[in-house]
Coordinates of C-alpha atoms and ligand atoms in Angstrom, one line a residue:
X22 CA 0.0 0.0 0.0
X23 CA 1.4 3.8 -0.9
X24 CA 0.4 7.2 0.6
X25 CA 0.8 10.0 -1.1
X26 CA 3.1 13.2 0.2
X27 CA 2.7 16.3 -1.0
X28 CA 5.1 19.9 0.3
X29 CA 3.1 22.6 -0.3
X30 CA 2.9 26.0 -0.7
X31 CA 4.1 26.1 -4.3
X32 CA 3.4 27.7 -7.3
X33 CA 1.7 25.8 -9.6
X34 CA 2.2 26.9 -13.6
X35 CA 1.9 25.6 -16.9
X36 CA -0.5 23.1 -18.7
X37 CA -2.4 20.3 -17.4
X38 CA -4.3 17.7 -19.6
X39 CA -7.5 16.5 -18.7
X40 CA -8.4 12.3 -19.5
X41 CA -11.2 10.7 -20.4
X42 CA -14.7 11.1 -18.2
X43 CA -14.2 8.6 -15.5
X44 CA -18.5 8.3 -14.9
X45 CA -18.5 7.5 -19.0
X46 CA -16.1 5.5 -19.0
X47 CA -17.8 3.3 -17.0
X48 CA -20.7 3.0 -18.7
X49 CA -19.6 2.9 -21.7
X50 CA -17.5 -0.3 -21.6
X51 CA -20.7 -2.6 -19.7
X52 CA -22.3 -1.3 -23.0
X53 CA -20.0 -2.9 -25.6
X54 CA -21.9 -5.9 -24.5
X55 CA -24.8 -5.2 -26.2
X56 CA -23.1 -5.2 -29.7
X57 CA -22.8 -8.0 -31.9
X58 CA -19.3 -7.2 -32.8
X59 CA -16.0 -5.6 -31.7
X60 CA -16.4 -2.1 -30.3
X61 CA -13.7 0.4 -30.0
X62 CA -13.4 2.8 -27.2
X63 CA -10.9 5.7 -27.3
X64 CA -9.5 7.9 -25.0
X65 CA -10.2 5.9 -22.0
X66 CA -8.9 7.1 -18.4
X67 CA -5.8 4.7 -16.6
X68 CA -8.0 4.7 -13.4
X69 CA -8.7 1.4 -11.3
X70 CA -12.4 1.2 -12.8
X71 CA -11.5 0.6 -15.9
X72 CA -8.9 -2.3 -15.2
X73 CA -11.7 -3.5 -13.3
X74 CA -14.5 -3.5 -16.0
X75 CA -12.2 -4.7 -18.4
X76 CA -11.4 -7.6 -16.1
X77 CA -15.2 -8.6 -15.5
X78 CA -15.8 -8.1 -19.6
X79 CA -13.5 -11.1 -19.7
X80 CA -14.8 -12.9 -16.8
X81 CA -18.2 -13.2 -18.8
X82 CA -16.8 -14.5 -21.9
X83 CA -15.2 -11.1 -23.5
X84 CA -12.1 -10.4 -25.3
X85 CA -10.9 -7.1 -24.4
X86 CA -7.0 -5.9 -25.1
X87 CA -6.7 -1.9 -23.5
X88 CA -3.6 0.1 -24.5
X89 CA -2.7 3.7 -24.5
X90 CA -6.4 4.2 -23.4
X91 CA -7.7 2.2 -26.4
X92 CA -9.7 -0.5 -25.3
X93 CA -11.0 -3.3 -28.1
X94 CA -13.7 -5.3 -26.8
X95 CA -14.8 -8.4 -28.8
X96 CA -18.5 -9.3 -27.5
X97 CA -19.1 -12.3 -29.5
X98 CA -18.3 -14.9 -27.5
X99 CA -19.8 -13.3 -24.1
X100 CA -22.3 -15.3 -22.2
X101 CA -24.4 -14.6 -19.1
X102 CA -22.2 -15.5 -16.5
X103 CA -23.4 -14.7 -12.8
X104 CA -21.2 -12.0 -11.0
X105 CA -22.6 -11.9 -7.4
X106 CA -19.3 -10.9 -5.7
X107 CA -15.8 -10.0 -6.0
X108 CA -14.8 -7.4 -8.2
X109 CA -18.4 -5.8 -8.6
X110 CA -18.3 -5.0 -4.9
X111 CA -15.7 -2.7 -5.4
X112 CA -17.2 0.2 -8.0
X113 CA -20.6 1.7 -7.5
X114 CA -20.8 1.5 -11.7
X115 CA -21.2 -2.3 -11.8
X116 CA -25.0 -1.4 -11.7
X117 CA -24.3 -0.7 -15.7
X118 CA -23.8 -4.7 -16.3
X119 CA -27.2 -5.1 -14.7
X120 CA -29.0 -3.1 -17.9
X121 CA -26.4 -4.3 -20.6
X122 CA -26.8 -8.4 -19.8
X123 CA -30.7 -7.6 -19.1
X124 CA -30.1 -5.7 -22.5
X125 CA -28.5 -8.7 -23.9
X126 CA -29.3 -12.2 -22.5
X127 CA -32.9 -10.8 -20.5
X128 CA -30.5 -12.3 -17.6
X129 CA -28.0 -11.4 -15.4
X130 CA -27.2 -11.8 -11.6
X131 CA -25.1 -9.2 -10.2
X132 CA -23.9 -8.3 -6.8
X133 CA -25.0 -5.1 -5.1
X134 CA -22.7 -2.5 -6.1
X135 CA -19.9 -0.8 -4.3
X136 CA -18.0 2.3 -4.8
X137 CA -18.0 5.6 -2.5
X138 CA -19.8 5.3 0.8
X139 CA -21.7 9.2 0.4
X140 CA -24.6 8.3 2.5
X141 CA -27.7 6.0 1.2
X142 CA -27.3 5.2 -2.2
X143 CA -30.2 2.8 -3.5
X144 CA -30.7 1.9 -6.9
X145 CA -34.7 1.4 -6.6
X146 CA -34.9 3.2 -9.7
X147 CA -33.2 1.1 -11.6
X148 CA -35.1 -1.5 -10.8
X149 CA -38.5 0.1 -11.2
X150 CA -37.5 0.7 -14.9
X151 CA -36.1 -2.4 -15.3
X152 CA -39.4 -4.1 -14.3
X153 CA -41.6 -1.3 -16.4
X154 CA -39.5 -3.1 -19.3
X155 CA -40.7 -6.5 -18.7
X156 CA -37.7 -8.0 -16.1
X157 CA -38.7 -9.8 -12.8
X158 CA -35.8 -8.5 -10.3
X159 CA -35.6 -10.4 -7.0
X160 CA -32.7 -9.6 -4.3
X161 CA -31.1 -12.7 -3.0
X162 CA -28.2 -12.6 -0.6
X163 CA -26.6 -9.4 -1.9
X164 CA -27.0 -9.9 -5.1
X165 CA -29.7 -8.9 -7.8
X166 CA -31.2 -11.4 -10.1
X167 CA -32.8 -10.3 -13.1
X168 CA -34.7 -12.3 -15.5
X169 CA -37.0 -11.2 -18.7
X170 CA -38.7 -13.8 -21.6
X171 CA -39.1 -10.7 -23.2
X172 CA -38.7 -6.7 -23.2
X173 CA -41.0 -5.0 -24.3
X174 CA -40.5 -0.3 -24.5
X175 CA -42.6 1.6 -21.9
X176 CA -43.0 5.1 -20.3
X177 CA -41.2 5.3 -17.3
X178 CA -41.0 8.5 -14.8
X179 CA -38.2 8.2 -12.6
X180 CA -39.5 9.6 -9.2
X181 CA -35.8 11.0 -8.5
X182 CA -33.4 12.4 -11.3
X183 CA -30.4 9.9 -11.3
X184 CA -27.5 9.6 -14.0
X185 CA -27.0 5.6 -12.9
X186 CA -30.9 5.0 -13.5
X187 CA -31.0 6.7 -16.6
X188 CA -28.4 5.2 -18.0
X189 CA -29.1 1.8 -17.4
X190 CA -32.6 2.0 -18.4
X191 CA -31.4 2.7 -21.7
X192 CA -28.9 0.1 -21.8
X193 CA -31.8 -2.0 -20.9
X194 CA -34.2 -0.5 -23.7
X195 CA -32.2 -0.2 -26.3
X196 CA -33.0 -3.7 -27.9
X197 CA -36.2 -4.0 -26.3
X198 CA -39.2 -3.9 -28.6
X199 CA -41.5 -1.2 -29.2
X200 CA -40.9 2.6 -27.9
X201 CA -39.5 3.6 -24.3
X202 CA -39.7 6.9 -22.7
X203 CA -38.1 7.7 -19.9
X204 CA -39.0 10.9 -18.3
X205 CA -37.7 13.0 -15.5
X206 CA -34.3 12.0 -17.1
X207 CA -30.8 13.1 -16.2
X208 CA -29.3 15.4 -18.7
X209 CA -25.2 14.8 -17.3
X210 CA -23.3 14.8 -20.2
X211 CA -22.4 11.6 -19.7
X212 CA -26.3 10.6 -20.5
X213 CA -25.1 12.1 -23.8
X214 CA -21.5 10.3 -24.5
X215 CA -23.3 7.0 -23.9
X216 CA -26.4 7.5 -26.3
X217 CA -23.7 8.4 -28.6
X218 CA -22.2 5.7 -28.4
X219 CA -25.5 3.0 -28.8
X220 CA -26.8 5.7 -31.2
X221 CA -23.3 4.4 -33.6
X222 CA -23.9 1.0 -32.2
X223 CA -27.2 1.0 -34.0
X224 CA -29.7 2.0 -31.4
X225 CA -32.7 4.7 -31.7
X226 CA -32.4 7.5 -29.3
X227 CA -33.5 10.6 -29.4
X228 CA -33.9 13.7 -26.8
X229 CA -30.3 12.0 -24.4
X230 CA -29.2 15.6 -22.1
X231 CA -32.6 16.7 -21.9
X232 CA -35.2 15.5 -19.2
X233 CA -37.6 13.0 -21.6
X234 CA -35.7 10.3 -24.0
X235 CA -37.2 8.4 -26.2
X236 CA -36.0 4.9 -27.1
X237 CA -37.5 2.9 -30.1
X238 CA -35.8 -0.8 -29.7
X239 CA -33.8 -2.3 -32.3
X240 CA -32.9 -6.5 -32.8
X241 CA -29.4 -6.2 -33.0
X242 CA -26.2 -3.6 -31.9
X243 CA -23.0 -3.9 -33.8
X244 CA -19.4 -2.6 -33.1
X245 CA -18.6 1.2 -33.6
X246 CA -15.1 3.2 -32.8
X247 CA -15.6 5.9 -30.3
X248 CA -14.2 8.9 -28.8
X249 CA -15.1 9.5 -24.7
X250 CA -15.6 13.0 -23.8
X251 CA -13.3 14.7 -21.5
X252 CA -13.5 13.9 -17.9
X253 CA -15.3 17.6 -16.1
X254 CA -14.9 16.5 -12.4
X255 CA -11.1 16.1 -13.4
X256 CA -10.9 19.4 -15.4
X257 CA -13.3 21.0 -12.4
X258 CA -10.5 19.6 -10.1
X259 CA -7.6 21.3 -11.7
X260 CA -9.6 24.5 -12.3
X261 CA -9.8 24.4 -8.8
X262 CA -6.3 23.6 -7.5
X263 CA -5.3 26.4 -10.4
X264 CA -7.7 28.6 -8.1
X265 CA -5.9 27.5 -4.7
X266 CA -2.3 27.0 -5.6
X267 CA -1.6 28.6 -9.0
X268 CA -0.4 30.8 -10.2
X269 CA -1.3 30.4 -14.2
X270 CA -2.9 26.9 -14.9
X271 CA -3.6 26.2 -18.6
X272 CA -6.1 23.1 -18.5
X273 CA -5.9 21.5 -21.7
X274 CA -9.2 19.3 -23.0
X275 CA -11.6 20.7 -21.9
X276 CA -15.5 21.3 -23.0
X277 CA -16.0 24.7 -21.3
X278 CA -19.8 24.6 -21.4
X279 CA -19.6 21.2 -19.1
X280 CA -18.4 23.7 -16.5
X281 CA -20.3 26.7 -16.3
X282 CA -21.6 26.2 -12.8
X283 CA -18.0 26.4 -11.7
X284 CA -16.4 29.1 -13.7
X285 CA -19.5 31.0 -12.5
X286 CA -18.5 31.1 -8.9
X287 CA -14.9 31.0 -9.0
X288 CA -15.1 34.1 -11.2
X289 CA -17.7 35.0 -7.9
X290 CA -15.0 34.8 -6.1
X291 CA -12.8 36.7 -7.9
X292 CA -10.6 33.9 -9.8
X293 CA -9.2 35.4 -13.0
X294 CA -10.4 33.2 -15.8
X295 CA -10.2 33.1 -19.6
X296 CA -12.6 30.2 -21.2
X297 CA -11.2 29.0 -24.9
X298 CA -13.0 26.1 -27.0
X299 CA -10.8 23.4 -25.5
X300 CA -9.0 24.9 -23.1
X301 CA -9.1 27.1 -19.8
X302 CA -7.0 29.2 -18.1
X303 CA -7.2 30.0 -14.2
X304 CA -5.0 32.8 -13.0
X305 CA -3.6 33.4 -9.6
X306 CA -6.4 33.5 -6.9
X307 CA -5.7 36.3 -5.0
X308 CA -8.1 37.9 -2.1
X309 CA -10.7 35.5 -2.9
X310 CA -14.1 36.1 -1.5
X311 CA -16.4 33.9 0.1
X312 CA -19.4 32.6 -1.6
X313 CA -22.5 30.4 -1.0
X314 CA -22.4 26.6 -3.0
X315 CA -25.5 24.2 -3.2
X316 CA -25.1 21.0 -5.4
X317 CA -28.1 20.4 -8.1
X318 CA -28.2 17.6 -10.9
X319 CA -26.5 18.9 -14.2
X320 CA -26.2 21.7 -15.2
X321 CA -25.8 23.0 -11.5
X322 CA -23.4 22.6 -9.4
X323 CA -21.9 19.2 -9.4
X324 CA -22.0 17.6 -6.0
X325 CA -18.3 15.4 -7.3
X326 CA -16.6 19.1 -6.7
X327 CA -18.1 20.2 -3.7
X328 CA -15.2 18.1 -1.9
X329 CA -12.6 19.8 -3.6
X330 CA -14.7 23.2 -3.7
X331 CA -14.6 23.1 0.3
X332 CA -10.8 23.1 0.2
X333 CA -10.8 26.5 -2.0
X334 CA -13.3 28.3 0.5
X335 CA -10.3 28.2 3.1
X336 CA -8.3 30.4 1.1
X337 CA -11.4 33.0 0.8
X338 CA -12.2 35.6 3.3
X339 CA -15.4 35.4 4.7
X340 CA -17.8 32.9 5.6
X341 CA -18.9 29.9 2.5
X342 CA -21.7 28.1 2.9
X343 CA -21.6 24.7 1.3
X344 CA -24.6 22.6 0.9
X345 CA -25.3 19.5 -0.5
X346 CA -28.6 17.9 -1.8
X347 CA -27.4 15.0 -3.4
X348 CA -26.0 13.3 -0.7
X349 CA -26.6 13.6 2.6
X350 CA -23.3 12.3 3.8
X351 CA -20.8 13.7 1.6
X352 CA -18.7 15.7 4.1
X353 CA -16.2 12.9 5.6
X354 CA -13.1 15.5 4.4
X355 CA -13.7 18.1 6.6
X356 CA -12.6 16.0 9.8
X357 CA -9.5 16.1 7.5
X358 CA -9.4 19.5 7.1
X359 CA -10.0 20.5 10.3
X360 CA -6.6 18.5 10.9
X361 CA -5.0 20.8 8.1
X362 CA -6.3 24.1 10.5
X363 CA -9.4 24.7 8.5
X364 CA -12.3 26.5 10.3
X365 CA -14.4 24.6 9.0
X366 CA -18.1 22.7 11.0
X367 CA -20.9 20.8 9.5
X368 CA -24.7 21.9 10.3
X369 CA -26.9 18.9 8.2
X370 CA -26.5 18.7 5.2
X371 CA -23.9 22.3 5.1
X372 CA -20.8 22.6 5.9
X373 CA -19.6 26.1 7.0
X374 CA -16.3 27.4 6.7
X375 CA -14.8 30.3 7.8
X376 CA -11.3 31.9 6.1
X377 CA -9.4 33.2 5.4
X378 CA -6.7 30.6 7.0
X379 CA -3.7 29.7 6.4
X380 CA -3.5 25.4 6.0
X381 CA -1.1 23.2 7.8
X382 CA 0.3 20.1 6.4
X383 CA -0.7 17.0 8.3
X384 CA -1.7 13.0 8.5
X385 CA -5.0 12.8 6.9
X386 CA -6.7 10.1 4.8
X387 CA -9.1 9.9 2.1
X388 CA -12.2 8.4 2.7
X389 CA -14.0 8.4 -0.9
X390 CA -12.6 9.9 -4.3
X391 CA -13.8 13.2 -4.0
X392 CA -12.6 13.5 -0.2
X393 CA -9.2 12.5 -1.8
X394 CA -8.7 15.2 -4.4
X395 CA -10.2 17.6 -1.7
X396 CA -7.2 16.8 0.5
X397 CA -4.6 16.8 -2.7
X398 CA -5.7 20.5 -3.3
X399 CA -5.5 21.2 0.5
X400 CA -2.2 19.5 0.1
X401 CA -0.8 22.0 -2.2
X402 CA -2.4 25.0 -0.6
X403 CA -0.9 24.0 2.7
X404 CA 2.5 24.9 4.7
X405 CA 4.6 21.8 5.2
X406 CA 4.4 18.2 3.9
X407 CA 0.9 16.7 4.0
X408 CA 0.5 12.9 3.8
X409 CA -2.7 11.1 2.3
X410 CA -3.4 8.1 2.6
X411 CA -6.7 6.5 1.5
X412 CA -5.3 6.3 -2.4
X413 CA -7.3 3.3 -3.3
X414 CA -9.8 5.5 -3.5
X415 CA -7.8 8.9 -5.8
X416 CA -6.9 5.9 -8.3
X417 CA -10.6 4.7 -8.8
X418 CA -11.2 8.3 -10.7
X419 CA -7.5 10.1 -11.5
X420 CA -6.2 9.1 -14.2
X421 CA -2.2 9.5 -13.5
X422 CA -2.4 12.1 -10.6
X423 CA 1.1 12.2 -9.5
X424 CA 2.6 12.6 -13.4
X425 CA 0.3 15.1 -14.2
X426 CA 0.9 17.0 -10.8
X427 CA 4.6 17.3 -11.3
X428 CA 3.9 18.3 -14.7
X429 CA 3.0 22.0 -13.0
X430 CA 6.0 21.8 -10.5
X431 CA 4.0 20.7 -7.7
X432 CA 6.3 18.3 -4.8
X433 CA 4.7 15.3 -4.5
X434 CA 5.3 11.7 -5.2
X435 CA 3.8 8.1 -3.9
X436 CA 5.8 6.3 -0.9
X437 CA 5.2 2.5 0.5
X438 CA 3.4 2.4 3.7
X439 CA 5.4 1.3 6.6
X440 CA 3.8 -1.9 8.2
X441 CA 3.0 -0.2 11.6
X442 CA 1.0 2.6 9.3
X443 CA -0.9 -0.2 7.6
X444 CA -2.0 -1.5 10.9
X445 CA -3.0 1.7 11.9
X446 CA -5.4 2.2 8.8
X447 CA -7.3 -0.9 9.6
X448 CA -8.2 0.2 12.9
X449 CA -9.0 3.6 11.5
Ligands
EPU512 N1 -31.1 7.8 -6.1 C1 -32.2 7.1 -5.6 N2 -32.6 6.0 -6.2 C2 -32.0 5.5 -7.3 C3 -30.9 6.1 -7.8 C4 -30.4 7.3 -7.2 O1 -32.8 7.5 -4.6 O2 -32.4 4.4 -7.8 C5 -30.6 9.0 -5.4 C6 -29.2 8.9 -4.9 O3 -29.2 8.3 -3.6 C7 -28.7 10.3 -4.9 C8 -29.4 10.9 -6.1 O4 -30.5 10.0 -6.4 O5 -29.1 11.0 -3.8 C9 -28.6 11.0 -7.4 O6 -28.0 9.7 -7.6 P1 -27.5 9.2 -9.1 O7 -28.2 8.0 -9.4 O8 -27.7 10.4 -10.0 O9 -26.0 8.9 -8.8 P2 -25.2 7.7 -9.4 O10 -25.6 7.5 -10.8 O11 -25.1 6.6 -8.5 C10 -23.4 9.3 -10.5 C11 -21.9 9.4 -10.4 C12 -21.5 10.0 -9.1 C13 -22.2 11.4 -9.0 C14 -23.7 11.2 -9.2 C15 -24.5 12.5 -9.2 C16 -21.2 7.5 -11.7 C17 -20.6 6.1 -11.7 N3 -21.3 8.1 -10.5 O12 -23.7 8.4 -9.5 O13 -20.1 10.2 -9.2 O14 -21.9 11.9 -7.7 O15 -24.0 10.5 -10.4 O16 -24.0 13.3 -10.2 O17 -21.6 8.0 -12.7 C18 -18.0 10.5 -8.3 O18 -17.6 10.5 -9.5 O19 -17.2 10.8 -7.4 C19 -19.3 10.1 -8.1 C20 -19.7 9.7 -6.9

C-alpha cells in the first residue's frame, strides 16, 4: 500500500491535460456488451475502474485488449455468466452490467454494487424501470437477479433524477421492442457520451441531455469506434487547485460549457479566468471572497466538486456556505481538514467554513474519491508536507495524478506504507 506526500505552498504553472470522463467510462465499456461485434473505445482514463470493467468483460466470456487508453472489446463470445461478488463490490458502476446483460441475454445476476460510501445510495430506480420493461428482479443474498422472456418499451417517470438509473434503463431498452420513454431523465453529459455511443452501435435514441428520452428498440447492436468526452470533475478539479495554488494553470481538454456552474463562482470569487473552445486558463487566486455553493443535478453545481470546492473556501475571506442535496453524507473531508487548520463545521446537510486561513500540512486520509482530491488540493495549498493516505480511492477516478501534478512543479510523489502505518489504517 502507498500514501501520497505532498510539500506545499508552491506555485503551480503551466499546462495540465484532462483524461477521459471517468463516470462515462464506466458506462460505456458494460455497454460494448450489447453489440454483436467488436467495439472500439478511445480515449479511455488509466484509473482502477477501468482495469476492473475490463477484467469482469473477460470474466463473462469477453475479449478485451486496453492500451494507450484504447480498449477493443470483442462481444461475440460473451455469455451470461453470474457476478454476485468480488470485483463488482468494489465500483458503485457495476450497476451498468445489470441493464447491458438484461439488455443482452434478458438475464443477469449481479452483486450489489460498491463504490464511494456518500450516505444511502439505492438503486430502486433502476429497478422500477427495469421491471416497467418486462424483467422480474428479485434480491437474494446481496445480489440482484434479473430475468425477462421478453422486453418490451414503456414510459417510465423516474421519481428522483439519477444519471446511474438513466443510463441503465437505456442500456436496458435499447434492444427492447416497441418505444421507451423515460422521463424526468438526467441530462449529465455523460447521459449524452453514452447514447452516442448506442446511437453508432445502431440504437434509436432521441432527446439524451434533456429531461424525456425516447427509445424505439432495435434486434441487433453492432461494433462502432468511439471517442469518450473529456473527464469535467477532473478538469473541475484542476480549475480548482489552479484557483488554490496557481499561479497560471492552462487546462488542456476541456469542453468549457460542461463547467459553467463552476467558472461562475470562482469568477464569484474573484478567480481570473479566460474560457477557450478546448482549453481554460485560471490565474492566480488572489483575495478571494467567500461565496455560497449548493449542489443540483446537471447543469448546477456538481456535488463530485463540492469536496474539492470546500478546500478552496479556506483560502477565501469570509464565511462559505456549502450545501449538498445530493448526498446527505458527503462531508467525511472536513474532519481532514480540520486537521489541516481549517475553520471549518458541519450543520446537516452544510458545511460552513470560515477563512481566510492559512492550512497546515498533516496525517490525513481519504475516505471516498472526491474527499481525496479535496485533500490533494488542501495539500498544495498548505505549509509543510501533508501525507494522504486512502489512495485506493484517488486511483478509482484520476487518471495518473502524480505525473500530471509534477507536470505544473507541484512536490509530490507516492511512498510505500510502513507496516505499523498499515495496521494503523485498519483500525481507523
Ligand atoms: N437515487 C435514488 N434511487 C436510485 C438512484 C439514485 O434515490 O435508484 C438518489 C441517490 O441516492 C442520490 C441521487 O438520487 O441521492 C442521485 O444519484 P444518481 O443515481 O444520479 O447517482 P449515481 O448514478 O449513483 C453518478 C456518479 C456520481 C455522482 C452522481 C451525481 C457514476 C458512476 N457516478 O452516481 O459520481 O456523484 O452521479 O452526479 O456515474 C464520483 O464521480 O465521485 C461520483 C460519486
Amino acid at each position: 500500500m502507498e500514501k501520497l506526500k505532498i510539500a506545499g505552498g508552491y506555485s503551480l504553472k503551466g499546462t495540465i491535460k484532462v483524461s477521459g470522463a471517468k463516470n462515462s467510462a464506466v458506462a460505456l465499456i458494460p455497454a460494448t456488451i450489447l453489440a454483436e461485434t467488436p467495439v472500439t473505445i478511445e480515449g479511455l482514463p488509466n484509473i482502477s475502474d477501468v482495469g476492473i470493467l475490463k477484467t469482469l468483460l473477460e470474466e463473462i466470456g469477453g475479449a478485451v485488449t486496453f492500451e494507450d487508453g484504447e480498449m477493443v472489446v470483442d462481444p461475440t463470445q460473451m455469455v451470461s455468466m453470474p457476478l454476485p461478488n468480488g470485483k463488482v463490490k468494489k465500483l458503485r458502476a457495476s450497476y451498468y452490467l445489470m441493464g447491458a446483460m438484461l439488455g443482452r441475454f434478458k438475464k443477469a445476476v449481479i452483486g450489489l454494487p460498491g463504490g464511494c460510501h456518500l450516505g444511502p445510495r439505492p438503486i430502486d430506480q433502476h429497478i422500477k424501470g427495469f421491471e416497467a420493461l418486462g424483467a422480474k428482479v428479485t434480491n437474494e443474498q446481496g445480489a440482484i437477479y434479473l430475468r425477462a422472456d421478453e422486453l418490451h418499451g414503456a414510459r417510465i417517470y423516474l421519481d428522483v433524477v439519477s444519471v446511474g438509473a438513466t443510463i441503465n434503463i437505456m442500456l436496458a431498452a435499447v434492444k427492447a421492442k416497441g418505444k421507451t420513454v423515460i422521463e424526468n431523465a438526467a441530462k449529465e453529459p455523460e447521459i449524452i457520451d453514452v447514447a452516442t455511443l448506442l446511437t453508432n452501435m445502431g440504437a434509436k435514441i432521441k432527446g439524451a441531455g434533456t429531461d424525456v428520452i425516447r427509445i424505439e428498440g432495435v434486434e441487433s447492436l453492432n461494433g462502432c469506434r468511439h471517442t469518450i468526452i473529456p473527464d469535467r470533475i477532473e478538469a473541475g478539479t484542476f480549475m480548482l487547485l489552479g484557483a488554490a495554488a496557481g499561479d497560471g494553470v492552462l487546462i488542456d481538454n476541456v469542453i468549457p460549457h460542461h463547467l459553467e456552474s463552476l467558472t461562475a463562482k470562482l469568477r464569484e470569487m474573484g478567480v481570473p479566468i479566460e474560457v477557450g473552445d478546448e482549453q481554460i486558463f485560471i490565474g492566480k487566486g488572489e483575495h478571494l471572497k467567500a461565496v455560497d455553493i449548493k449542489t443540483l443535478v446537471y447543469p448546477g453545481f456538481p456535488t463530485d466538486l463540492q469536496q474539492p470546492f470546500t478546500s478552496l473556501l479556506t483560502k477565501a475571506e469570509g464565511t462559505s456556505v456549502v450545501t449538498d442535496t445530493i448526498y446527505s453524507a458527503r462531508f467525511k473531508h472536513i474532519d481532514e481538514l480540520r486537521r489541516m487548520n481549517a475553520n471549518i463545521k458541519v450543520e446537516g446537510r452544510s458545511a460552513i467554513i470560515n477563512g481566510a486561513t492559512t492550512l497546515q500540512g498533516a496525517k490525513v486520509k481519504a475516505s471516498d474519491l472526491r474527499a481525496g482530491a479535496a485533500l490533494v488540493i488542501a495539500g498544495l495549498m498548505a505549509e509543510g508536507i501533508t501525507e494522504v493516505t486512502g489512495l485506493e480511492h484517488i486511483d478509482r477516478g484520476y487518471s495518473n495524478l502524480v505525473e500530471k501534478l509534477e507536470g505544473l512543479g507541484a512536490t509530490i510523489w507516492r511512498e510505500k506504507m510502513t507496516e505499523e502505518e498499515m495496521e494503523q489504517q485498519k483500525s481507523l
